[in-house]
Amino acid sequence: MIDVVIAGAGPNGLMLACELVLAGARPLVVEQLREPATEPKANGLVGQVVRLVDRRGLHAALAGTDEPPRPAPGFVFGALPLDLSRLDDHPLHLLPVPQRRLEQVLRSRAVELGIEVRWGVAVTGYTETADGVRVDLSPGSGAVEARFLVGAHGGHSTVRRLAGIGFPGVTNDDSVSRSVHAEVPAGWVHEPTGSLDVPGFGRVPGFRHLRTERGLVVFARLPGRPPALTTVEWPAADEPVPDGPLTLAEMAASLRRVLGADVPLTAPTGDGPFLLRRLVGQNSRIAERYRAGRVFLVGDAAHVHWGIGGPGLNLGLQDAVNLGWKLAAAVNGWAPAGLLDSYEVERMPASRRVVMSTQAQPALVTPGPEVTALREWTAELLADAANARRVAEMMAGADVRYPTRSDHELAGGFAPDLMVDGVRLAELCRTARPLLVDGTGTLAAVAEPWSDRVDVVAGRLDLTGTTALLVRPDSYVAWASSDPAPAASSLVDALVDTFGAPSRAGVGATGGRPG
């Protein structure tokens, strides 16, 4: 029997499959496309996901450098500049990498781990049994028996529909978004900043949303790719939207309306495919449930939202990593009661935060003098360092805390980038196993009965005020202490709550809760 069938070989499905293998489970990935998608999609990773891929050893391949990720000096919120350079530390990281490249790296990793991906195969139905699910595949592909089924195949998820899970939310059709890859006149790109200098208008900053009184524009240049331009307009109700495919002429007309100046566009050269897309309206939806028995949803199958601020991959990939070790724990027989249900408990609030943010930001970018006034006032708020930090934490996904019994300030949050005897925590997390970081040298015996699933690393922590922490495979802190000699009982409670009963009765010479 296969442990987990994953519908969808996009980034979330592939990431989940890799996590399962690292945790000792056997996945099968099925993808209805006959070959990997090539059309341009997301242009980068924003938020904690950058640190997450670093902790799986994928950052170097994606960034093209061995340097660890660093917080961004600035970003945008609602097309307003978010100056983060004055903050000593913050969680908002950026990694400009096309989704196509991300998927290539994850596919290579899947091959290394021996993961089977069946292309041109879709899930058409399933039947839940006493100890698993019988998953029906597209005609000619038969059926497979598995312990669990996961839908990771987008907003139109067949698995979600088959599970009878509702997808409530809001659809707005008042905006038109146009995106293209196109060449711009030579000399218009300001190389030091990656911005676009438009005669008659001024500078369009690179990788930032720029709002005018007539709409929104984004200019982005990724290495090895032609420039990408996006506009968003809010046309009048009686203003028709063309029915046919988007053309460069239509895009140039949109740029003229938004900027009040001409931007000559020519077709890009080189290997495609190239972006040429028009979208009408926006969807904000969250699944009523993320679990139905042995069926789970991750990524866009569980939530869809506007892409402003680039939160999609941050949200979806963290879904996958949150769910992966929990499913593997159930497969391997040590999952504590409620662990699988905790996936929805933890990840649905993160989805709600993203949907709230992406619904709020359009209020700052639509045309009109009232919006301009609101922007001026909001800019004053963002000029305050405390407010800038709070917005950065929200956009990074760092303001979501998972429930935990520990009252330590780190408990429930993403583990900070720390060093243990000169070794980066990111390097210690590469195995995707639970990790007890012990700066006291007193906790190994307490955790020894969980040695089949929890690794212990003892050494000096370069983290003021923290002496030990228990890190889950998804890099969230299950327990932490500031005591020179932490109480064994509190650590035992966290081990049992998070990683189940010990592998044998008792918890060693230090005492504590029995298995």
Coordinates of C-alpha atoms in Angstrom, one line a residue:
M1 CA 0.0 0.0 0.0
I2 CA 1.2 3.5 -0.9
D3 CA 1.3 5.8 2.2
V4 CA 0.1 9.0 0.5
V5 CA -1.3 9.8 -2.9
I6 CA -0.7 13.5 -3.8
A7 CA -2.8 15.0 -6.6
G8 CA -0.7 17.7 -8.2
A9 CA 3.0 18.0 -9.2
G10 CA 3.3 21.7 -8.6
P11 CA 5.5 23.2 -6.0
N12 CA 3.2 22.3 -3.1
G13 CA 2.7 18.7 -4.1
L14 CA 6.4 18.2 -4.8
M15 CA 7.4 19.8 -1.5
L16 CA 4.9 17.6 0.4
A17 CA 6.3 14.5 -1.3
C18 CA 9.8 15.4 -0.4
E19 CA 8.8 16.0 3.2
L20 CA 7.1 12.6 3.4
V21 CA 10.1 10.7 2.1
L22 CA 12.4 12.5 4.5
A23 CA 10.1 11.5 7.4
G24 CA 10.0 7.9 6.3
A25 CA 6.7 7.7 4.3
R26 CA 6.1 6.5 0.7
P27 CA 4.2 9.0 -1.5
L28 CA 2.9 8.8 -5.1
V29 CA 2.4 12.0 -7.0
V30 CA -0.1 12.0 -9.9
E31 CA -0.4 15.0 -12.2
Q32 CA -3.0 15.4 -14.9
L33 CA -0.6 17.4 -17.1
R34 CA 1.4 15.2 -19.4
E35 CA 4.6 17.1 -18.7
P36 CA 5.8 19.9 -16.4
A37 CA 4.0 23.2 -17.0
T38 CA 6.1 25.9 -18.7
E39 CA 3.8 29.0 -18.6
P40 CA 5.1 31.8 -16.3
K41 CA 3.5 32.0 -12.9
A42 CA 4.9 33.4 -9.7
N43 CA 8.1 35.4 -9.8
G44 CA 9.6 34.7 -6.4
L45 CA 9.3 33.7 -2.8
V46 CA 8.3 36.2 -0.1
G47 CA 8.4 35.6 3.7
Q48 CA 9.3 32.7 5.9
V49 CA 9.3 30.3 3.0
V50 CA 12.7 31.7 2.0
R51 CA 14.2 30.5 5.4
L52 CA 12.2 27.3 5.0
V53 CA 13.8 26.3 1.7
D54 CA 17.2 27.2 3.3
R55 CA 16.5 24.7 6.0
R56 CA 16.0 22.0 3.4
G57 CA 19.2 22.8 1.6
L58 CA 17.4 24.3 -1.4
H59 CA 18.3 28.0 -1.1
A60 CA 21.7 27.8 -2.8
A61 CA 20.2 26.2 -5.9
L62 CA 17.4 28.7 -6.1
A63 CA 19.5 31.8 -5.2
G64 CA 22.6 30.9 -7.1
T65 CA 24.8 31.6 -4.0
D66 CA 25.9 29.8 -0.9
E67 CA 25.2 32.9 1.2
P68 CA 22.4 32.5 3.7
P69 CA 19.2 34.5 3.2
R70 CA 19.1 38.0 4.6
P71 CA 16.1 40.1 5.5
A72 CA 15.0 42.5 2.8
P73 CA 15.9 46.2 3.2
G74 CA 12.4 47.1 2.0
F75 CA 9.2 45.9 0.3
V76 CA 5.8 47.3 -0.4
F77 CA 2.4 47.2 1.2
G78 CA -0.6 48.3 -0.8
A79 CA 1.8 49.9 -3.3
L80 CA 3.3 52.0 -0.5
P81 CA 7.0 51.7 0.3
L82 CA 7.8 49.7 3.4
D83 CA 11.2 50.8 4.6
L84 CA 12.8 47.9 6.6
S85 CA 16.4 49.1 6.5
R86 CA 16.0 50.8 9.9
L87 CA 15.1 47.6 11.7
D88 CA 17.8 45.6 13.3
D89 CA 16.1 42.4 12.4
H90 CA 12.8 41.3 10.9
P91 CA 11.4 38.2 9.2
L92 CA 10.6 39.4 5.7
H93 CA 12.9 37.7 3.2
L94 CA 12.7 37.9 -0.6
L95 CA 14.0 35.5 -3.2
P96 CA 13.3 36.5 -6.8
V97 CA 13.1 33.2 -8.6
P98 CA 10.5 32.1 -11.3
Q99 CA 8.1 29.4 -10.2
R100 CA 9.3 27.4 -13.2
R101 CA 12.8 27.3 -11.7
L102 CA 11.4 26.4 -8.2
E103 CA 9.6 23.5 -9.7
Q104 CA 12.7 22.3 -11.5
V105 CA 14.7 22.3 -8.3
L106 CA 11.9 20.4 -6.5
R107 CA 11.6 17.9 -9.3
S108 CA 15.4 17.2 -9.1
R109 CA 15.1 16.8 -5.4
A110 CA 12.2 14.4 -5.9
V111 CA 14.3 12.3 -8.2
E112 CA 17.1 12.2 -5.7
L113 CA 14.7 10.9 -3.1
G114 CA 13.2 8.2 -5.4
I115 CA 9.7 9.8 -5.6
E116 CA 7.4 8.4 -8.3
V117 CA 5.6 11.1 -10.3
R118 CA 3.0 9.8 -12.8
W119 CA 2.3 12.4 -15.5
G120 CA -0.9 12.5 -17.5
V121 CA -2.8 10.9 -14.6
A122 CA -5.6 12.5 -12.7
V123 CA -7.7 11.6 -9.6
T124 CA -11.2 10.8 -10.7
G125 CA -12.7 9.4 -7.5
Y126 CA -12.0 7.8 -4.2
T127 CA -13.5 5.5 -1.6
E128 CA -12.5 5.6 2.0
T129 CA -11.9 2.2 3.6
A130 CA -11.3 1.1 7.2
D131 CA -7.5 1.7 7.0
G132 CA -7.1 3.9 3.9
V133 CA -8.5 5.1 0.6
R134 CA -8.9 3.5 -2.8
V135 CA -8.0 6.2 -5.2
D136 CA -9.5 6.0 -8.7
L137 CA -7.3 7.4 -11.5
S138 CA -8.0 8.6 -15.0
P139 CA -9.2 5.9 -17.5
G140 CA -6.5 3.4 -18.2
S141 CA -4.5 4.2 -15.1
G142 CA -6.4 1.9 -12.7
A143 CA -6.7 2.6 -9.0
V144 CA -4.3 2.6 -6.1
E145 CA -4.6 1.8 -2.4
A146 CA -3.2 4.4 0.0
R147 CA -3.3 5.5 3.6
F148 CA -4.1 9.1 2.8
L149 CA -5.0 11.3 -0.2
V150 CA -4.0 15.0 -0.6
G151 CA -5.3 17.5 -3.1
A152 CA -2.5 19.8 -4.1
H153 CA -3.7 20.6 -7.6
G154 CA -5.0 24.2 -7.5
G155 CA -8.1 26.2 -6.9
H156 CA -10.3 24.0 -9.1
S157 CA -9.4 21.0 -7.0
T158 CA -11.2 17.8 -8.0
V159 CA -10.2 16.2 -4.7
R160 CA -11.9 19.0 -2.8
R161 CA -15.1 18.6 -4.8
L162 CA -15.0 14.8 -4.4
A163 CA -14.7 15.3 -0.6
G164 CA -17.7 17.5 -0.6
I165 CA -15.8 20.4 1.0
G166 CA -17.3 23.8 0.3
F167 CA -15.1 26.7 -1.0
P168 CA -16.9 29.9 0.2
G169 CA -15.6 33.4 -0.4
V170 CA -15.9 36.4 -2.6
T171 CA -15.4 37.0 -6.3
N172 CA -14.9 40.6 -7.5
D173 CA -15.1 41.3 -11.2
D174 CA -14.4 45.0 -11.1
S175 CA -10.6 44.9 -12.0
V176 CA -8.7 43.8 -15.1
S177 CA -5.1 42.6 -14.7
R178 CA -2.8 42.3 -17.7
S179 CA 0.7 40.8 -17.6
V180 CA 3.3 40.3 -20.4
H181 CA 6.9 39.6 -21.1
A182 CA 8.1 42.2 -23.5
E183 CA 11.2 44.1 -24.5
V184 CA 11.3 47.8 -23.6
P185 CA 13.5 50.5 -25.4
A186 CA 17.2 50.2 -24.8
G187 CA 18.5 52.5 -22.1
W188 CA 15.1 52.7 -20.3
V189 CA 16.1 50.2 -17.6
H190 CA 18.1 51.7 -14.7
E191 CA 20.5 48.8 -14.2
P192 CA 21.6 49.6 -10.6
T193 CA 18.1 49.4 -9.3
G194 CA 16.3 47.4 -12.0
S195 CA 13.8 50.2 -12.4
L196 CA 12.2 51.4 -15.6
D197 CA 12.6 55.1 -16.5
V198 CA 9.7 56.2 -18.6
P199 CA 10.0 59.6 -20.4
G200 CA 7.1 61.8 -19.6
F201 CA 6.3 59.9 -16.4
G202 CA 9.5 59.1 -14.4
R203 CA 10.8 56.0 -12.6
V204 CA 8.8 52.8 -12.2
P205 CA 10.6 50.9 -9.4
G206 CA 11.6 47.3 -10.0
F207 CA 9.6 44.6 -8.3
R208 CA 7.3 47.1 -6.6
H209 CA 3.7 47.9 -7.1
L210 CA 3.3 51.5 -8.3
R211 CA -0.1 53.1 -7.9
T212 CA -1.2 56.1 -10.0
E213 CA -4.6 57.8 -10.0
R214 CA -5.5 55.5 -12.9
G215 CA -4.3 52.1 -11.9
L216 CA -1.4 49.9 -10.8
V217 CA 1.8 48.9 -12.6
V218 CA 4.6 46.5 -11.8
F219 CA 7.9 46.2 -13.6
A220 CA 10.2 43.2 -12.9
R221 CA 13.4 41.9 -14.5
L222 CA 14.6 38.4 -13.6
P223 CA 18.0 37.1 -14.7
G224 CA 17.8 35.4 -18.1
R225 CA 14.3 36.5 -18.8
P226 CA 12.8 39.4 -20.7
P227 CA 11.2 42.1 -18.5
A228 CA 7.7 41.4 -17.1
L229 CA 5.1 44.2 -16.9
T230 CA 1.8 44.0 -15.2
T231 CA -1.0 46.6 -15.0
V232 CA -4.2 46.5 -13.0
E233 CA -7.1 48.8 -13.9
W234 CA -10.6 49.3 -12.5
P235 CA -12.6 50.2 -15.6
A236 CA -16.0 51.7 -15.6
A237 CA -18.9 49.2 -15.6
D238 CA -19.8 50.2 -19.2
E239 CA -16.2 50.0 -20.4
P240 CA -15.9 46.7 -22.5
V241 CA -13.0 44.3 -21.9
P242 CA -11.7 42.6 -25.1
D243 CA -12.7 39.0 -25.5
G244 CA -9.8 37.7 -27.5
P245 CA -6.2 36.9 -26.4
L246 CA -4.2 39.7 -24.9
T247 CA -1.9 41.5 -27.4
L248 CA 1.1 43.8 -26.8
A249 CA -0.9 46.6 -28.4
E250 CA -3.6 46.2 -25.7
M251 CA -1.0 46.1 -23.0
A252 CA 0.7 49.3 -24.3
A253 CA -2.7 51.0 -24.3
S254 CA -3.2 49.9 -20.7
L255 CA 0.3 51.3 -19.7
R256 CA -0.6 54.6 -21.4
R257 CA -3.8 54.9 -19.4
V258 CA -2.1 54.0 -16.1
L259 CA 1.1 56.0 -16.5
G260 CA -0.1 58.8 -18.8
A261 CA 2.9 58.1 -21.0
D262 CA 3.8 55.7 -23.8
V263 CA 5.9 52.6 -23.2
P264 CA 6.9 51.0 -26.6
L265 CA 6.8 47.2 -26.3
T266 CA 8.2 44.7 -28.7
A267 CA 7.9 40.9 -28.6
P268 CA 10.6 39.1 -26.6
T269 CA 13.2 36.9 -28.2
G270 CA 14.7 33.6 -27.0
D271 CA 13.2 30.6 -25.5
G272 CA 9.6 30.9 -24.4
P273 CA 6.9 30.5 -23.3
F274 CA 6.3 34.1 -22.5
L275 CA 3.7 35.7 -20.3
L276 CA 0.7 37.1 -22.1
R277 CA -2.3 37.0 -19.8
R278 CA -5.4 38.9 -19.0
L279 CA -7.4 38.2 -15.8
V280 CA -10.7 39.8 -15.0
G281 CA -11.6 40.0 -11.3
Q282 CA -10.2 38.5 -8.1
N283 CA -11.1 35.5 -6.0
S284 CA -10.7 35.2 -2.2
R285 CA -11.8 31.8 -1.0
I286 CA -10.9 29.5 1.9
A287 CA -12.1 25.8 2.1
E288 CA -14.6 25.1 4.8
R289 CA -12.4 22.3 6.0
Y290 CA -8.8 21.2 5.2
R291 CA -9.5 17.6 6.1
A292 CA -12.3 15.1 5.4
G293 CA -11.4 11.8 7.0
R294 CA -8.3 10.6 5.2
V295 CA -8.3 13.4 2.6
F296 CA -6.4 16.7 3.0
L297 CA -6.0 19.9 1.0
V298 CA -2.9 22.1 0.6
G299 CA -2.1 25.2 -1.3
D300 CA -4.6 26.7 -3.7
A301 CA -6.9 23.7 -3.2
A302 CA -7.4 25.0 0.3
H303 CA -7.3 28.8 -0.4
V304 CA -7.1 31.3 -3.2
H305 CA -6.5 35.1 -3.0
W306 CA -5.2 38.0 -4.9
G307 CA -1.4 37.9 -5.6
I308 CA -0.5 41.3 -4.3
G309 CA 2.5 41.1 -2.1
G310 CA 3.4 37.6 -3.4
P311 CA 2.1 35.5 -0.5
G312 CA 1.0 32.4 -2.4
L313 CA 4.0 30.2 -2.3
N314 CA 4.8 31.3 1.3
L315 CA 1.4 30.0 2.3
G316 CA 1.2 26.9 0.2
L317 CA 4.7 25.5 0.8
Q318 CA 4.3 26.0 4.5
D319 CA 1.0 24.1 4.3
A320 CA 3.0 21.2 2.7
V321 CA 5.7 21.2 5.3
N322 CA 3.2 21.4 8.1
L323 CA 1.2 18.5 6.8
G324 CA 4.1 16.3 5.7
W325 CA 5.6 15.3 9.0
K326 CA 2.2 14.8 10.6
L327 CA 1.0 12.4 7.9
A328 CA 4.3 10.5 8.2
A329 CA 3.9 10.4 12.0
A330 CA 0.5 8.7 11.4
V331 CA 2.0 6.3 8.9
N332 CA 4.9 5.4 11.3
G333 CA 2.5 4.9 14.2
W334 CA 3.6 7.5 16.7
A335 CA 1.2 10.4 15.9
P336 CA -0.4 11.7 19.2
A337 CA -4.1 12.1 19.3
G338 CA -5.2 15.2 17.4
L339 CA -2.0 15.7 15.4
L340 CA -3.7 15.3 12.0
D341 CA -6.5 17.7 13.1
S342 CA -3.9 20.2 14.1
Y343 CA -3.0 20.8 10.4
E344 CA -6.3 22.7 9.9
V345 CA -6.1 24.3 13.4
E346 CA -2.7 25.8 12.6
R347 CA -2.9 26.5 8.9
M348 CA -6.4 27.9 8.5
P349 CA -5.6 31.0 10.6
A350 CA -2.5 31.6 8.4
S351 CA -4.8 31.5 5.3
R352 CA -7.2 33.9 6.9
R353 CA -4.4 36.4 7.6
V354 CA -3.3 36.3 4.0
V355 CA -6.8 36.7 2.6
M356 CA -7.4 39.6 5.0
S357 CA -4.2 41.3 3.8
T358 CA -4.8 40.7 0.1
Q359 CA -8.4 42.0 0.5
A360 CA -7.2 45.1 2.4
Q361 CA -4.4 46.2 0.1
P362 CA -6.7 46.9 -2.9
A363 CA -8.3 49.5 -0.8
L364 CA -5.0 51.4 -1.0
V365 CA -4.4 51.0 -4.7
T366 CA -7.8 51.7 -6.4
P367 CA -8.2 55.1 -8.1
G368 CA -9.8 58.1 -6.4
P369 CA -9.0 61.1 -4.2
E370 CA -10.4 59.3 -1.1
V371 CA -7.9 56.5 -1.7
T372 CA -5.1 59.0 -2.2
A373 CA -5.9 60.6 1.2
L374 CA -6.0 57.1 2.8
R375 CA -2.6 56.4 1.3
E376 CA -1.1 59.6 2.7
W377 CA -2.4 58.6 6.2
T378 CA -1.2 55.0 5.9
A379 CA 2.2 56.2 4.7
E380 CA 2.5 58.1 8.0
L381 CA 1.8 55.0 9.9
L382 CA 4.3 52.9 8.0
A383 CA 7.0 55.5 8.7
D384 CA 6.9 54.4 12.3
A385 CA 9.4 51.5 12.8
A386 CA 7.0 49.5 15.1
N387 CA 4.3 49.6 12.5
A388 CA 6.7 48.7 9.7
R389 CA 7.8 45.7 11.7
R390 CA 4.3 44.6 12.3
V391 CA 3.4 44.8 8.6
A392 CA 6.6 42.9 7.8
E393 CA 5.7 40.2 10.2
M394 CA 2.2 39.9 8.7
M395 CA 3.5 39.7 5.1
A396 CA 6.2 37.2 6.1
G397 CA 3.6 35.0 7.9
A398 CA 5.6 35.5 11.1
D399 CA 2.7 36.8 13.1
V400 CA 0.9 33.5 13.2
R401 CA 1.6 31.5 16.3
Y402 CA 0.7 27.8 16.7
P403 CA -1.0 26.7 20.0
T404 CA 1.5 25.3 22.5
R405 CA 1.6 24.8 26.3
S406 CA 4.9 26.5 26.6
D407 CA 4.7 30.2 27.6
H408 CA 8.2 31.0 26.2
E409 CA 8.2 33.9 23.8
L410 CA 9.6 31.7 21.0
A411 CA 7.1 28.8 21.5
G412 CA 4.6 28.5 18.6
G413 CA 6.6 30.6 16.3
F414 CA 9.1 29.9 13.5
A415 CA 12.5 29.1 15.0
P416 CA 14.9 32.0 14.7
D417 CA 18.1 31.8 12.6
L418 CA 20.6 30.9 15.4
M419 CA 24.0 29.2 15.7
V420 CA 24.8 26.1 17.8
D421 CA 28.5 25.9 18.4
G422 CA 29.1 27.9 15.2
V423 CA 26.7 25.7 13.1
R424 CA 23.7 27.3 11.6
L425 CA 20.3 25.9 12.7
A426 CA 19.4 25.8 8.9
E427 CA 22.1 23.1 8.4
L428 CA 20.9 21.1 11.4
C429 CA 17.3 21.1 10.0
R430 CA 18.3 19.5 6.6
T431 CA 17.2 16.0 7.7
A432 CA 13.6 17.3 8.4
R433 CA 13.6 15.5 11.8
P434 CA 12.4 16.9 15.0
L435 CA 15.3 18.6 16.8
L436 CA 16.1 19.3 20.5
V437 CA 18.7 22.1 20.7
D438 CA 20.2 21.8 24.2
G439 CA 22.4 24.7 25.4
T440 CA 22.5 23.3 28.9
G441 CA 23.9 19.8 28.3
T442 CA 21.3 18.4 30.6
L443 CA 18.4 17.3 28.4
A444 CA 19.8 14.3 26.3
A445 CA 18.6 11.7 28.8
V446 CA 15.1 13.3 29.0
A447 CA 14.7 13.0 25.2
E448 CA 16.4 9.6 24.8
P449 CA 13.2 7.6 24.8
W450 CA 12.2 9.6 21.7
S451 CA 15.5 9.0 20.0
D452 CA 13.8 7.1 17.1
R453 CA 12.2 10.3 16.0
V454 CA 13.9 13.3 17.8
D455 CA 17.5 14.3 17.3
V456 CA 19.4 16.1 20.1
V457 CA 22.1 18.7 19.4
A458 CA 24.0 20.0 22.4
G459 CA 26.1 23.2 22.2
R460 CA 26.3 26.8 22.9
L461 CA 23.4 28.9 21.5
D462 CA 24.1 32.4 20.3
L463 CA 20.5 33.4 21.3
T464 CA 20.3 35.7 24.3
G465 CA 17.8 34.5 26.9
T466 CA 17.2 31.1 25.5
T467 CA 18.9 27.9 26.8
A468 CA 17.0 25.2 24.9
L469 CA 14.3 24.7 22.3
L470 CA 12.4 21.8 20.7
V471 CA 12.0 22.4 16.9
R472 CA 9.4 20.6 14.8
P473 CA 10.3 19.4 11.3
D474 CA 8.5 22.5 9.9
S475 CA 10.9 24.7 11.9
Y476 CA 8.2 25.8 14.4
V477 CA 9.1 25.8 18.0
A478 CA 7.1 23.3 20.1
W479 CA 8.9 24.2 23.4
A480 CA 11.6 26.5 24.6
S481 CA 13.2 27.5 27.9
S482 CA 15.3 30.3 29.4
D483 CA 16.3 28.3 32.5
P484 CA 19.9 27.2 33.1
A485 CA 18.4 23.8 34.1
P486 CA 15.0 23.4 32.4
A487 CA 12.4 21.3 34.2
A488 CA 12.4 17.8 32.7
S489 CA 8.6 17.6 33.1
S490 CA 7.9 20.5 30.8
L491 CA 10.0 19.1 28.1
V492 CA 8.4 15.7 28.5
D493 CA 5.0 17.2 28.1
A494 CA 6.0 18.9 24.9
L495 CA 7.6 15.7 23.5
V496 CA 4.5 13.7 24.3
D497 CA 2.1 16.4 23.0
T498 CA 4.0 16.9 19.8
F499 CA 5.7 13.6 19.0
G500 CA 3.7 11.0 20.8
A501 CA 4.4 8.5 23.4
P502 CA 8.1 7.4 23.9
S503 CA 9.3 4.3 22.1
R504 CA 9.4 2.5 25.4
A505 CA 7.9 2.9 28.9
G506 CA 9.4 5.6 31.1
V507 CA 11.4 8.6 30.2
G508 CA 14.9 7.9 31.6
A509 CA 16.6 8.7 34.9
T510 CA 15.3 12.3 35.0
G511 CA 11.7 11.2 35.4
G512 CA 8.6 12.7 33.9
R513 CA 5.4 11.6 32.2
P514 CA 5.3 7.9 31.4
G515 CA 4.8 6.6 27.9

